[in-house]
Tab-separated table of C-alpha atoms in Angstrom:
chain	number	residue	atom	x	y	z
A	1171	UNK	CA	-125.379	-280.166	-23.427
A	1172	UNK	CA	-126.097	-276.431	-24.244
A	1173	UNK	CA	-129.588	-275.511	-25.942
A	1174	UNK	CA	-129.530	-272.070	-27.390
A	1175	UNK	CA	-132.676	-270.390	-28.152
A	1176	UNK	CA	-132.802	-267.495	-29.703
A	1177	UNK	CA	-135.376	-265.006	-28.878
A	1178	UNK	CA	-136.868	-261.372	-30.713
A	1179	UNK	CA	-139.274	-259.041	-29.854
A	1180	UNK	CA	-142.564	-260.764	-31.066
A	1181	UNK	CA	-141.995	-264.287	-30.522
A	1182	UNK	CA	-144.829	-266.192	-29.230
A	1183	UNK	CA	-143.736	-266.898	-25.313
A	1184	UNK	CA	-144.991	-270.795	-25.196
A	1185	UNK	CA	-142.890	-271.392	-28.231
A	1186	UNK	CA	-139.854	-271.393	-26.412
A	1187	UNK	CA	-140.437	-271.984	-22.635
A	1188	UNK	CA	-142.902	-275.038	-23.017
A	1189	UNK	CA	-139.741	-276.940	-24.810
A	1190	UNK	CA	-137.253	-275.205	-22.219
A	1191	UNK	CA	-139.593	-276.041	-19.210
A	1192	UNK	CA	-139.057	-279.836	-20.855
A	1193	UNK	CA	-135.336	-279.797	-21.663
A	1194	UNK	CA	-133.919	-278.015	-18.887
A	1195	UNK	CA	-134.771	-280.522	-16.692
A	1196	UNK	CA	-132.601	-283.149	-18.632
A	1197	UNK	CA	-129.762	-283.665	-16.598
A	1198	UNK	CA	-126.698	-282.275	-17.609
A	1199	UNK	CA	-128.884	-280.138	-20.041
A	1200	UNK	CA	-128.422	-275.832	-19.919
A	1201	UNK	CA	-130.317	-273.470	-21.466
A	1202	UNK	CA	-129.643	-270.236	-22.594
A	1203	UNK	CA	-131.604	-267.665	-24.536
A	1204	UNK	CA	-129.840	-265.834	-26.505
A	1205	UNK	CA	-130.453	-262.802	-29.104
A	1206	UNK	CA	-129.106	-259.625	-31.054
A	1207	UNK	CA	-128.539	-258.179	-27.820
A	1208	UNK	CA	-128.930	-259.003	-24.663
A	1209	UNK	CA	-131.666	-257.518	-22.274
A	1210	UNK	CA	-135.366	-258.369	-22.183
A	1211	UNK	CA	-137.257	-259.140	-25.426
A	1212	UNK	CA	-141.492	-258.537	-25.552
A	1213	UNK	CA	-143.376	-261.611	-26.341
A	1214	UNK	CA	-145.947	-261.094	-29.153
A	1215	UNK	CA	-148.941	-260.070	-26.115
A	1216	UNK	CA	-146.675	-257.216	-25.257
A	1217	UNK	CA	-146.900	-257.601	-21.710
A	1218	UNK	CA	-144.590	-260.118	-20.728
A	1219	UNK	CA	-140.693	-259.808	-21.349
A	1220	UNK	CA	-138.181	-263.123	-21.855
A	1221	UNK	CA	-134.733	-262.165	-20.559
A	1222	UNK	CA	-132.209	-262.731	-23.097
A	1223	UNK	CA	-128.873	-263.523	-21.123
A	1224	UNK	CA	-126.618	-263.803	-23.799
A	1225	UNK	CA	-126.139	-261.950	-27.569
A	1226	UNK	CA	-125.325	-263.877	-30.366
A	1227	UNK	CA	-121.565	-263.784	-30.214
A	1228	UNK	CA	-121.801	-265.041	-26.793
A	1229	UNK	CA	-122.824	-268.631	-28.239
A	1230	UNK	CA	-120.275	-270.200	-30.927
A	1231	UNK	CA	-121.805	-273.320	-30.265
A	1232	UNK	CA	-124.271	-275.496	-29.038
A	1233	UNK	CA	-125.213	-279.253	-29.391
A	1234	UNK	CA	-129.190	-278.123	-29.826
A	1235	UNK	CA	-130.883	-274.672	-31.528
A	1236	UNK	CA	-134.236	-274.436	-30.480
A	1237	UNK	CA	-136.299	-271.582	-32.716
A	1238	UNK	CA	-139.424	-270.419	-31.863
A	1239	UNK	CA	-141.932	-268.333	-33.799
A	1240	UNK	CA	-144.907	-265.961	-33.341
A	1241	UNK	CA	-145.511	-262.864	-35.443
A	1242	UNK	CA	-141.823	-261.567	-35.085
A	1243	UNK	CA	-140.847	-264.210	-36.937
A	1244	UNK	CA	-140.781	-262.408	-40.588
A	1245	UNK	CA	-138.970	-258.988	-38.623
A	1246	UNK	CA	-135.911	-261.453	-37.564
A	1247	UNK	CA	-135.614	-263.413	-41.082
A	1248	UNK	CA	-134.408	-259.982	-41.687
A	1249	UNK	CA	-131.999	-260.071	-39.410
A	1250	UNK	CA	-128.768	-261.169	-41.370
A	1251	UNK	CA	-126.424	-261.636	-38.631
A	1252	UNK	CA	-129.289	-263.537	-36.597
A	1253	UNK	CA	-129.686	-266.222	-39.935
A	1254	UNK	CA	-125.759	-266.230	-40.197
A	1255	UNK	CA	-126.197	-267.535	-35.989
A	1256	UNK	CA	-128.466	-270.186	-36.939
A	1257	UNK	CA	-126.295	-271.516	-40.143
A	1258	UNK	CA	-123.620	-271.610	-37.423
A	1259	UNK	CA	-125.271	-273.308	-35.058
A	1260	UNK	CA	-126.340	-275.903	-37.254
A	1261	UNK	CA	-122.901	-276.406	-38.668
A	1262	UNK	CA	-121.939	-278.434	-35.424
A	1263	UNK	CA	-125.258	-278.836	-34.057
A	1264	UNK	CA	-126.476	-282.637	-32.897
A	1265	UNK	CA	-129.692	-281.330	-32.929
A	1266	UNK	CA	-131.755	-278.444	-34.979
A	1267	UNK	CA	-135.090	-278.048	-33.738
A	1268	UNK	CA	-137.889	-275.215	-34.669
A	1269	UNK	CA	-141.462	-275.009	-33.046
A	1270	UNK	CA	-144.614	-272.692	-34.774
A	1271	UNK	CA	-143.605	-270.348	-37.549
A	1272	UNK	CA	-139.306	-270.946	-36.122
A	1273	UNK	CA	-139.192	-273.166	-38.957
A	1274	UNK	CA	-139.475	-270.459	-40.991
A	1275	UNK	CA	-136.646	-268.667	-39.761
A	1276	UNK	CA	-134.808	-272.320	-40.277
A	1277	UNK	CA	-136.089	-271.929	-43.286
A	1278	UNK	CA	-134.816	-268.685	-44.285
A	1279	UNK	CA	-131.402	-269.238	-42.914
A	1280	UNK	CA	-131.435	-272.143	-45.996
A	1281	UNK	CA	-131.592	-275.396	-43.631
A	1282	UNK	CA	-134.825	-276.889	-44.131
A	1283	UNK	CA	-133.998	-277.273	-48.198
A	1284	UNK	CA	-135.075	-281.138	-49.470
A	1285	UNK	CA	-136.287	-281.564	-45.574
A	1286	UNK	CA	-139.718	-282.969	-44.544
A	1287	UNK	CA	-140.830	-280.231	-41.618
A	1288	UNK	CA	-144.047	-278.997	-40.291
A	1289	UNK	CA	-144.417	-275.002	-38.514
A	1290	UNK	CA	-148.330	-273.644	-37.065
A	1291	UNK	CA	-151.043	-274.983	-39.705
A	1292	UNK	CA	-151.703	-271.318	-40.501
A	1293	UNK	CA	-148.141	-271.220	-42.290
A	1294	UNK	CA	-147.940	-274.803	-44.127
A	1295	UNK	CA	-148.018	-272.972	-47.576
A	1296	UNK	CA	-144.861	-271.066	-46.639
A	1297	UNK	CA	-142.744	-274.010	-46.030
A	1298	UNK	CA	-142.301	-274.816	-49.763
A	1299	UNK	CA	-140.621	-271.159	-50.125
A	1300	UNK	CA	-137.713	-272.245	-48.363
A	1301	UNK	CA	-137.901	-275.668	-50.450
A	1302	UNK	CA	-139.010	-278.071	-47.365
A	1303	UNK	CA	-141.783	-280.575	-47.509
A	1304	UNK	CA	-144.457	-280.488	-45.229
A	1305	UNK	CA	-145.106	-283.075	-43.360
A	1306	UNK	CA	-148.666	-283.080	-41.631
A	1307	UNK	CA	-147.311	-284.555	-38.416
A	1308	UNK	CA	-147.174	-282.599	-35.188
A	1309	UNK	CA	-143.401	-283.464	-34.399
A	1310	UNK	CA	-141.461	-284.112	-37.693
A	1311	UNK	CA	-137.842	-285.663	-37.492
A	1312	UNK	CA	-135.950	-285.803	-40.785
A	1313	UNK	CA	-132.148	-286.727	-39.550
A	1314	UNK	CA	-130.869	-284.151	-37.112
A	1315	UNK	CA	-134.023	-281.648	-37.610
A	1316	UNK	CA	-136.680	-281.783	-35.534
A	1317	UNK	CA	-139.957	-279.085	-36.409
A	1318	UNK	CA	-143.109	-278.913	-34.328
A	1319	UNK	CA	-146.274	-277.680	-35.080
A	1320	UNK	CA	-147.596	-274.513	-33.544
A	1321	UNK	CA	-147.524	-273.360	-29.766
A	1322	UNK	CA	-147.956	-276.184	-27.591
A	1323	UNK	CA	-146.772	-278.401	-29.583
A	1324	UNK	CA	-143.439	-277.847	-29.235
A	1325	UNK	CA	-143.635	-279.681	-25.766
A	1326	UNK	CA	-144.241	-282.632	-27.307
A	1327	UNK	CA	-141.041	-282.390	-29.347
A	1328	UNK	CA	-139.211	-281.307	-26.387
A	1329	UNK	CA	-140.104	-284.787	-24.482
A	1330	UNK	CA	-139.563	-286.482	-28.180
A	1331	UNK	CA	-136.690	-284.869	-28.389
A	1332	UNK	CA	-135.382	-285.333	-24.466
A	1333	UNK	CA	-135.968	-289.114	-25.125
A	1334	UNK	CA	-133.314	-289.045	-27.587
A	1335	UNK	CA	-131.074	-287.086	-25.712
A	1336	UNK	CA	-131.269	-289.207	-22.422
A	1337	UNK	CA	-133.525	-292.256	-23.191
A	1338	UNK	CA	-137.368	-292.554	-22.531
A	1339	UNK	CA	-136.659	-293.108	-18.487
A	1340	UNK	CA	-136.061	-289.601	-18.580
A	1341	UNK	CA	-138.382	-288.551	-20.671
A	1342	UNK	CA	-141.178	-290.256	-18.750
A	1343	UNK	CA	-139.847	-288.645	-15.632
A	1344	UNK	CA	-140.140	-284.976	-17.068
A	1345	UNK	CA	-143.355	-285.942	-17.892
A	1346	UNK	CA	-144.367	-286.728	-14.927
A	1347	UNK	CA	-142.945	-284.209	-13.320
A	1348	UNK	CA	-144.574	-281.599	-15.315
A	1349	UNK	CA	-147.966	-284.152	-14.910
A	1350	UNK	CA	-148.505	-283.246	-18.793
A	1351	UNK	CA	-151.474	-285.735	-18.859
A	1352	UNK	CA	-153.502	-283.410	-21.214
A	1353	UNK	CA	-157.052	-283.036	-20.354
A	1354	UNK	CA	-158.336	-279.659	-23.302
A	1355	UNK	CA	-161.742	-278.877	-22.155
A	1356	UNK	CA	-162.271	-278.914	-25.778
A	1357	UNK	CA	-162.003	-280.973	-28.968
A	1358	UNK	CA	-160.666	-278.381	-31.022
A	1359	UNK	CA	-156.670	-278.578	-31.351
A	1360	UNK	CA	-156.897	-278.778	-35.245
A	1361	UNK	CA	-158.300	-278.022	-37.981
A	1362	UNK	CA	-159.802	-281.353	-38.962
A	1363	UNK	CA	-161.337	-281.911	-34.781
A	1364	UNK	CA	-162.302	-278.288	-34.652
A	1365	UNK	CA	-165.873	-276.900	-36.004
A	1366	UNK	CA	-166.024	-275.588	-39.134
A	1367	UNK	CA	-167.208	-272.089	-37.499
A	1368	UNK	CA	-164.405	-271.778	-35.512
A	1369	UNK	CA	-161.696	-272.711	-38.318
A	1370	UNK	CA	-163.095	-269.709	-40.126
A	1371	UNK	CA	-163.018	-267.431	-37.364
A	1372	UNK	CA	-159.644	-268.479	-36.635
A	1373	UNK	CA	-158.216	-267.458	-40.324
A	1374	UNK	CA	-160.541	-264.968	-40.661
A	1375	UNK	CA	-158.866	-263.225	-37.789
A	1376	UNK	CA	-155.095	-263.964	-38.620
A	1377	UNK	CA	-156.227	-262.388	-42.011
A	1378	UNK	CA	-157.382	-259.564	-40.604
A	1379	UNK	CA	-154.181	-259.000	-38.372
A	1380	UNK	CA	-152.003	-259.227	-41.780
A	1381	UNK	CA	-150.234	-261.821	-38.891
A	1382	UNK	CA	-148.881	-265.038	-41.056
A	1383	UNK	CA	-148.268	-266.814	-37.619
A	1384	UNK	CA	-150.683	-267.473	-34.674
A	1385	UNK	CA	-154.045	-266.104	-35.937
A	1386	UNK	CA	-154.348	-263.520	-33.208
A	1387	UNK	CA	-157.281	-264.776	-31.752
B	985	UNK	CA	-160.211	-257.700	-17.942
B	986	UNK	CA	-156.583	-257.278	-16.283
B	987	UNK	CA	-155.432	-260.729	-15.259
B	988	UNK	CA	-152.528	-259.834	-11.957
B	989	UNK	CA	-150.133	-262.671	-12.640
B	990	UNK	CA	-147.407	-262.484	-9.747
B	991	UNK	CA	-144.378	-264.276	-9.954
B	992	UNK	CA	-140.950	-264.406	-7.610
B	993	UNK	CA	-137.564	-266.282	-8.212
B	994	UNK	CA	-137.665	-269.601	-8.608
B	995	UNK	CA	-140.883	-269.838	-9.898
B	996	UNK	CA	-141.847	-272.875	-12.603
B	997	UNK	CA	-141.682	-270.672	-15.695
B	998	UNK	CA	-144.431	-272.747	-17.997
B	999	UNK	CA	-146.957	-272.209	-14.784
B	1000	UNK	CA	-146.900	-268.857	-15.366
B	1001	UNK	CA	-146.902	-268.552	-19.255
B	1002	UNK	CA	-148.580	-271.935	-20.254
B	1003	UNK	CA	-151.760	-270.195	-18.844
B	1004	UNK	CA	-150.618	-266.651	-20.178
B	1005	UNK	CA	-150.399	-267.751	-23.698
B	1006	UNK	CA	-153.997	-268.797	-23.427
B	1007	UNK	CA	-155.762	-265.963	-21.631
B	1008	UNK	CA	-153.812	-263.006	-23.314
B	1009	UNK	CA	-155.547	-264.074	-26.490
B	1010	UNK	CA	-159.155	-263.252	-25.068
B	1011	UNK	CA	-160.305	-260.378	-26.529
B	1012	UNK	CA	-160.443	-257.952	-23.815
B	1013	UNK	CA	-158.023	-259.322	-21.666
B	1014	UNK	CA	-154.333	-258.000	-20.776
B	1015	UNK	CA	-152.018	-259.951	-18.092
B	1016	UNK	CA	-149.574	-257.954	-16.137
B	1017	UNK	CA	-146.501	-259.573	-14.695
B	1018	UNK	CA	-146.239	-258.821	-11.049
B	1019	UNK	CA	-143.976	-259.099	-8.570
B	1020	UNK	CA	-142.183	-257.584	-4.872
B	1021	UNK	CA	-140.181	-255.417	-7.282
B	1022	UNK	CA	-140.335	-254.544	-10.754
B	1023	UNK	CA	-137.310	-256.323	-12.810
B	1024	UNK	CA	-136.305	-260.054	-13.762
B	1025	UNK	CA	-137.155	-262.680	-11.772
B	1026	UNK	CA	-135.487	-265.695	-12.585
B	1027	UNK	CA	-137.104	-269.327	-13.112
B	1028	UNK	CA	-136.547	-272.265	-11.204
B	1029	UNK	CA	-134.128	-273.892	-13.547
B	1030	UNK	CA	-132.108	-270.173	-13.641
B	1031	UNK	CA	-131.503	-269.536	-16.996
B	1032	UNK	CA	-134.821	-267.970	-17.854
B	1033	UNK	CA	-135.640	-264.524	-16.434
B	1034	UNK	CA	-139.585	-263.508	-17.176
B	1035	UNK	CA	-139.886	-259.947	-16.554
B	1036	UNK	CA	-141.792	-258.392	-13.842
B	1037	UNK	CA	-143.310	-255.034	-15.290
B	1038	UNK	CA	-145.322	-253.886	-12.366
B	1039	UNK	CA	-144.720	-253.995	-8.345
B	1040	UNK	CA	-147.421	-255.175	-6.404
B	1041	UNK	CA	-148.694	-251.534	-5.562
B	1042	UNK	CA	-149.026	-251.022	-9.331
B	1043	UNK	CA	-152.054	-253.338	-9.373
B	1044	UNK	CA	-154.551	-252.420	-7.222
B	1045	UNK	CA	-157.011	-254.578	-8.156
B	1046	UNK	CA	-157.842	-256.967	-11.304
B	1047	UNK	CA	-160.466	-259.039	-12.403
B	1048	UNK	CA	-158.817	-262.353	-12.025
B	1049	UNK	CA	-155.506	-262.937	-10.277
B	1050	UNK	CA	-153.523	-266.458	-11.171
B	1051	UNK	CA	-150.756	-267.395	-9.010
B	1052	UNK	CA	-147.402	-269.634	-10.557
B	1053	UNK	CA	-145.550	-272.439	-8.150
B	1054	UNK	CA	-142.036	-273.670	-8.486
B	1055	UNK	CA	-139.790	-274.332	-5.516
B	1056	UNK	CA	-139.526	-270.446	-5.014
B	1057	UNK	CA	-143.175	-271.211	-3.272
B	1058	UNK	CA	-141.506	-271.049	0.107
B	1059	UNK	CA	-139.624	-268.440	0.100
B	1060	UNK	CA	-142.909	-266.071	-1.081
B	1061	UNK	CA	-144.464	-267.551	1.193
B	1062	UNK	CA	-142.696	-265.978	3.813
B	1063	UNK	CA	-143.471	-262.467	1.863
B	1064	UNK	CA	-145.949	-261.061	4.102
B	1065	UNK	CA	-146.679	-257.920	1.230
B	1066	UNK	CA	-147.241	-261.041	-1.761
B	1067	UNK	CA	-149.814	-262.290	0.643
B	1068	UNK	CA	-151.509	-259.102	1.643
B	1069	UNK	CA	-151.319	-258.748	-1.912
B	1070	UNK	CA	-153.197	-261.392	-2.741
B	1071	UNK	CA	-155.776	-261.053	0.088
B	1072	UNK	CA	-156.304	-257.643	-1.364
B	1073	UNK	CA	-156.895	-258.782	-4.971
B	1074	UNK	CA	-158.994	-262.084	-3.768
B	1075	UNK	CA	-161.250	-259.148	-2.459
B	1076	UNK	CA	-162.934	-257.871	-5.824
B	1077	UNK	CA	-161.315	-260.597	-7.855
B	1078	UNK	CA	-163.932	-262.324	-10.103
B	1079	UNK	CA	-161.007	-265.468	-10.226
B	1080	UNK	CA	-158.522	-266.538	-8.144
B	1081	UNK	CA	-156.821	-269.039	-9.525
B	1082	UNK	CA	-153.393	-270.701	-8.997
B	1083	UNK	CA	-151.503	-273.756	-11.082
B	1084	UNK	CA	-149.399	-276.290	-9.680
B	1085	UNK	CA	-147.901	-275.432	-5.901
B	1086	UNK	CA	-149.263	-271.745	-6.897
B	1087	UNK	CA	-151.883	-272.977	-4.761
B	1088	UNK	CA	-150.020	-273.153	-1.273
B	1089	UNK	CA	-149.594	-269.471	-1.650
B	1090	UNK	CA	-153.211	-269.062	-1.879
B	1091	UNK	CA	-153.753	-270.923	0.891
B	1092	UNK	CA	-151.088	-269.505	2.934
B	1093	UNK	CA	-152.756	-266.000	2.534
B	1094	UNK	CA	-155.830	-268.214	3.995
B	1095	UNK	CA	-157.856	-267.861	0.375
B	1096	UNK	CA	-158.368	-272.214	0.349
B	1097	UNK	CA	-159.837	-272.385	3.679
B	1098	UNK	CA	-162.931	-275.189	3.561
B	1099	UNK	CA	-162.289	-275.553	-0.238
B	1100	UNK	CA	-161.799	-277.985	-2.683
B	1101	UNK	CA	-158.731	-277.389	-4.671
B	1102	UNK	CA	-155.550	-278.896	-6.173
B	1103	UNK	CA	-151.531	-279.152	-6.926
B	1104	UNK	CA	-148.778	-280.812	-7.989
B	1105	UNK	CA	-148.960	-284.320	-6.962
B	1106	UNK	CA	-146.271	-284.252	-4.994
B	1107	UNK	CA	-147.517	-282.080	-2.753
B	1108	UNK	CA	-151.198	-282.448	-2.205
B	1109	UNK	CA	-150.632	-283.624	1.595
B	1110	UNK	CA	-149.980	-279.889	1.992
B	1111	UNK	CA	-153.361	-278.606	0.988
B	1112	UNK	CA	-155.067	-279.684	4.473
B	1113	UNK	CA	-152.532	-277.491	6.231
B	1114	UNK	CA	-154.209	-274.679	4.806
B	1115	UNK	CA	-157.805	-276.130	5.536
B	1116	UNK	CA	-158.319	-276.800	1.775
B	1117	UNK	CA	-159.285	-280.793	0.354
B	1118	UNK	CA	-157.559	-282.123	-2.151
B	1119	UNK	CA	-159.772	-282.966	-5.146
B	1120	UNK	CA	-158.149	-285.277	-7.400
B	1121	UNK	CA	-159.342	-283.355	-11.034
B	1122	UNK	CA	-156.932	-282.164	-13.124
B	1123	UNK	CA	-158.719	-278.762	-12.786
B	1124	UNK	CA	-160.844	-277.699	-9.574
B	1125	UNK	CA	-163.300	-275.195	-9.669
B	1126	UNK	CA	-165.166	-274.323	-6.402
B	1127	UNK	CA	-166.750	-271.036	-6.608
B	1128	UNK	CA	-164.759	-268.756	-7.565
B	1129	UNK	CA	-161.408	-270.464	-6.947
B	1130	UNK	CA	-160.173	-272.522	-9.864
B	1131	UNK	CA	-157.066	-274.300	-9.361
B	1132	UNK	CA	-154.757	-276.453	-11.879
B	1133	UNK	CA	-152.665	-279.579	-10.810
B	1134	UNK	CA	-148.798	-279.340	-11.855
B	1135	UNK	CA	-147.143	-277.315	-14.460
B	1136	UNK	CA	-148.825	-278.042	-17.484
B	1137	UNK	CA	-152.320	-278.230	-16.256
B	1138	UNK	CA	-152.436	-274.520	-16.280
B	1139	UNK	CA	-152.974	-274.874	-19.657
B	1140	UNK	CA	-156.056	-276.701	-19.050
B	1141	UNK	CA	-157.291	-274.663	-16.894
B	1142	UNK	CA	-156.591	-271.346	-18.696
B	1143	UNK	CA	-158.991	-272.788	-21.251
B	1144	UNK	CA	-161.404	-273.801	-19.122
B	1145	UNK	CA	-161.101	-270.524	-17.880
B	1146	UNK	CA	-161.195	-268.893	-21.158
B	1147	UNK	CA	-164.612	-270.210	-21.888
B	1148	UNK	CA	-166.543	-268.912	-18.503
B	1149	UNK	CA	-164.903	-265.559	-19.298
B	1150	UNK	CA	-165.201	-265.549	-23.190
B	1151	UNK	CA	-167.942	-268.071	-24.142
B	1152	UNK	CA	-167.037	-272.026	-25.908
B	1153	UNK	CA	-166.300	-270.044	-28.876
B	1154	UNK	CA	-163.706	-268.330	-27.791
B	1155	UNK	CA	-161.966	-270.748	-26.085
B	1156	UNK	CA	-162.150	-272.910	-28.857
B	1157	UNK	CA	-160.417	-270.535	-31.180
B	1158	UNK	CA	-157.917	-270.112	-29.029
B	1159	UNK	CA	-157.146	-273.601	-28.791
B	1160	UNK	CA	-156.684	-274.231	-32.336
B	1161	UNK	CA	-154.330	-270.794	-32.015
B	1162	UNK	CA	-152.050	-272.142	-30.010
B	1163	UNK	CA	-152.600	-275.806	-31.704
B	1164	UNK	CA	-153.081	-277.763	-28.626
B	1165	UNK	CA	-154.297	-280.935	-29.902
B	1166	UNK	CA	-151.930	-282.838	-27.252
B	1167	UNK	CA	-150.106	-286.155	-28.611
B	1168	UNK	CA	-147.365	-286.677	-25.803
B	1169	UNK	CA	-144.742	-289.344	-26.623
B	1170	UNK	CA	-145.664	-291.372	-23.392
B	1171	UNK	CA	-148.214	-291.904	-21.374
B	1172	UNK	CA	-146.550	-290.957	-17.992
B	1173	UNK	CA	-148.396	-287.926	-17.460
B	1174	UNK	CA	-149.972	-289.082	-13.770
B	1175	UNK	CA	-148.844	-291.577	-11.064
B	1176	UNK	CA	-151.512	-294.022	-11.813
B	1177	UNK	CA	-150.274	-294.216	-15.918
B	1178	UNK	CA	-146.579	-293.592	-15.122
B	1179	UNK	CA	-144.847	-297.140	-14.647
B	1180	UNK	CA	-144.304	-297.556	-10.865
B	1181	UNK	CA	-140.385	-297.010	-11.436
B	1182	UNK	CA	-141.018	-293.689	-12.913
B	1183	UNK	CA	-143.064	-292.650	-9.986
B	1184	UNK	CA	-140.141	-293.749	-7.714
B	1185	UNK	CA	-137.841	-292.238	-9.145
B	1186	UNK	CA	-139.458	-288.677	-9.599
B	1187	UNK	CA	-140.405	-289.253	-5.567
B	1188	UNK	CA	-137.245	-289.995	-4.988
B	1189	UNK	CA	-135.284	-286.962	-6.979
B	1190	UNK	CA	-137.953	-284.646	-5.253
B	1191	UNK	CA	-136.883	-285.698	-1.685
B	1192	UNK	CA	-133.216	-285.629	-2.409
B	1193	UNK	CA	-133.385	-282.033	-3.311
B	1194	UNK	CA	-135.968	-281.131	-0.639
B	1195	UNK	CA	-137.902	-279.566	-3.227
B	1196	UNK	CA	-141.578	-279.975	-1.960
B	1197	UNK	CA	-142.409	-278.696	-5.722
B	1198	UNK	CA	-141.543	-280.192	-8.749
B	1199	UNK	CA	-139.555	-283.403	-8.983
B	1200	UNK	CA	-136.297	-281.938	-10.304
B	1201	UNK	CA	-135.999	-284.300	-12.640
């Protein structure tokens, strides 16, 4: 089973390696991050580079896409040859999954149409654009597409998603093995739990950064 | 606020950026990827490479330092510069921190002697070698030292560590950035929720690789 993620300058890092730290320990399960060109792409911090081992063309197919998001995610819906990838992918795919703002980029490549999906609750609004439904869950499976919501939880669809794969045995082993027993210092993971203040501060500053994504806080 | 984060081959990637994704969003605050030499260093499960930008005499000192585990823990152990590294940094550091086996490289540059301190569960018998005790919290703070238990706990911990840098606020904010309001599919996260089968069978998959770190599962 090959998972392809595709990676651009911008992306936000978690996105893609909390789901890959999940799914490439499913046995029998590769990864492989792939994008325009190969060679080292710049999360949206700047200072810390994801390789990209393989370019586009390198990848005909794969049995799961995996498409993260961040702030470059408006730069590569751009990217023609990068939405004509994903279109491909999901041709043959068993599995197309987004986390964060990726769902836009499903989006723009025309595959979330009549869906139910969910992206970072900064970017809800933008989901009826690309004529999906939002649905307020934080992993949303309609048939083969699975969307998460933003950041972190994208490794909760990757153990959703690894159950499916290889059955919850599995699943609850990764788990384990990753001893992803959450324990936030805090109460604030969403908008409803969160205080007011901080809610404001939070679009206030993703405002401010003209960033649609990950309100650069 | 430069936060030294050195990594190696065969590192657990979401150690490393789980906790990077957090702390690079504190105003202030820039992490550095650090390592032997400059260039990729490749994850435990091979097909990510995270890119080292600096060598360790780049960084001459920063404010907090937070050390990654994975199986490649042995092998840097053995890499007498990484540890005079890290003496040298634990010097003026206001945080030395590590996440999962991260913290057997601290204490084999001699930084956990007489503390209390933690990682992964399969490998807490390892701590007293290097004169530390094993607390059983998810995060440990004693002093200055702040250590995570496996993998995903860094993320806890970055937050934690996020508010003593940053204030509540702050860390708050940054929470409902990166949307970690945590809803994991199972409840397997720790040996005492896991079903005992589960537990066995990570045990067991650890020893058969003779991987101290992870549970390749």
């Amino acid at each position: 089973v090959l998972i392809g993620i595709p990676i651009f300058d911008g992306l936000t890092a978690l996105d893609a390696v909390g789901p890959y730290e999940v799914l490439s320990r499913v046995p029998g399960v590769t990864g492989v991050f792939v994008a325009s060109s190969t060679g080292v792409k710049r999360a949206d911090r700047g200072s810390l580079g994801l390789m990209a081992d393989a370019a586009l063309e390198d990848v005909p197919h794969c049995e799961v896409v995996l498409v993260p998001g961040g702030p470059g995610v408006d730069a590569a819906a751009d990217d023609t040859r990068l939405l004509s990838w994903l279109t491909a992918m999901d041709m043959t795919s068993v599995w197309t999954t987004s986390v964060c703002t990726g769902a836009l980029l499903l989006g723009a490549a025309g595959l979330l149409h009549g869906r139910r999906a969910t992206t970072h609750w900064l970017s809800v609004d933008r989901l009826a654009g690309h004529g999906a439904t939002w649905d307020p869950s934080r992993v949303v499976t309609d048939g083969k597409y699975m969307t998460a919501a933003g950041v972190s939880a994208g490794i909760d669809m990757a153990l959703t998603l690894s159950a499916r794969l290889a059955g919850d045995n599995v699943a609850q082993a990764i788990q384990l093995s990753i001893e992803y027993d959450p324990q936030p210092p805090f109460g604030a993971g969403n908008t409803t739990d969160a205080p007011a203040a901080i809610v404001d501060l939070v679009r206030h500053v993703a405002r401010r950064s003209n960033s649609v994504a990950d309100g650069q806080v």
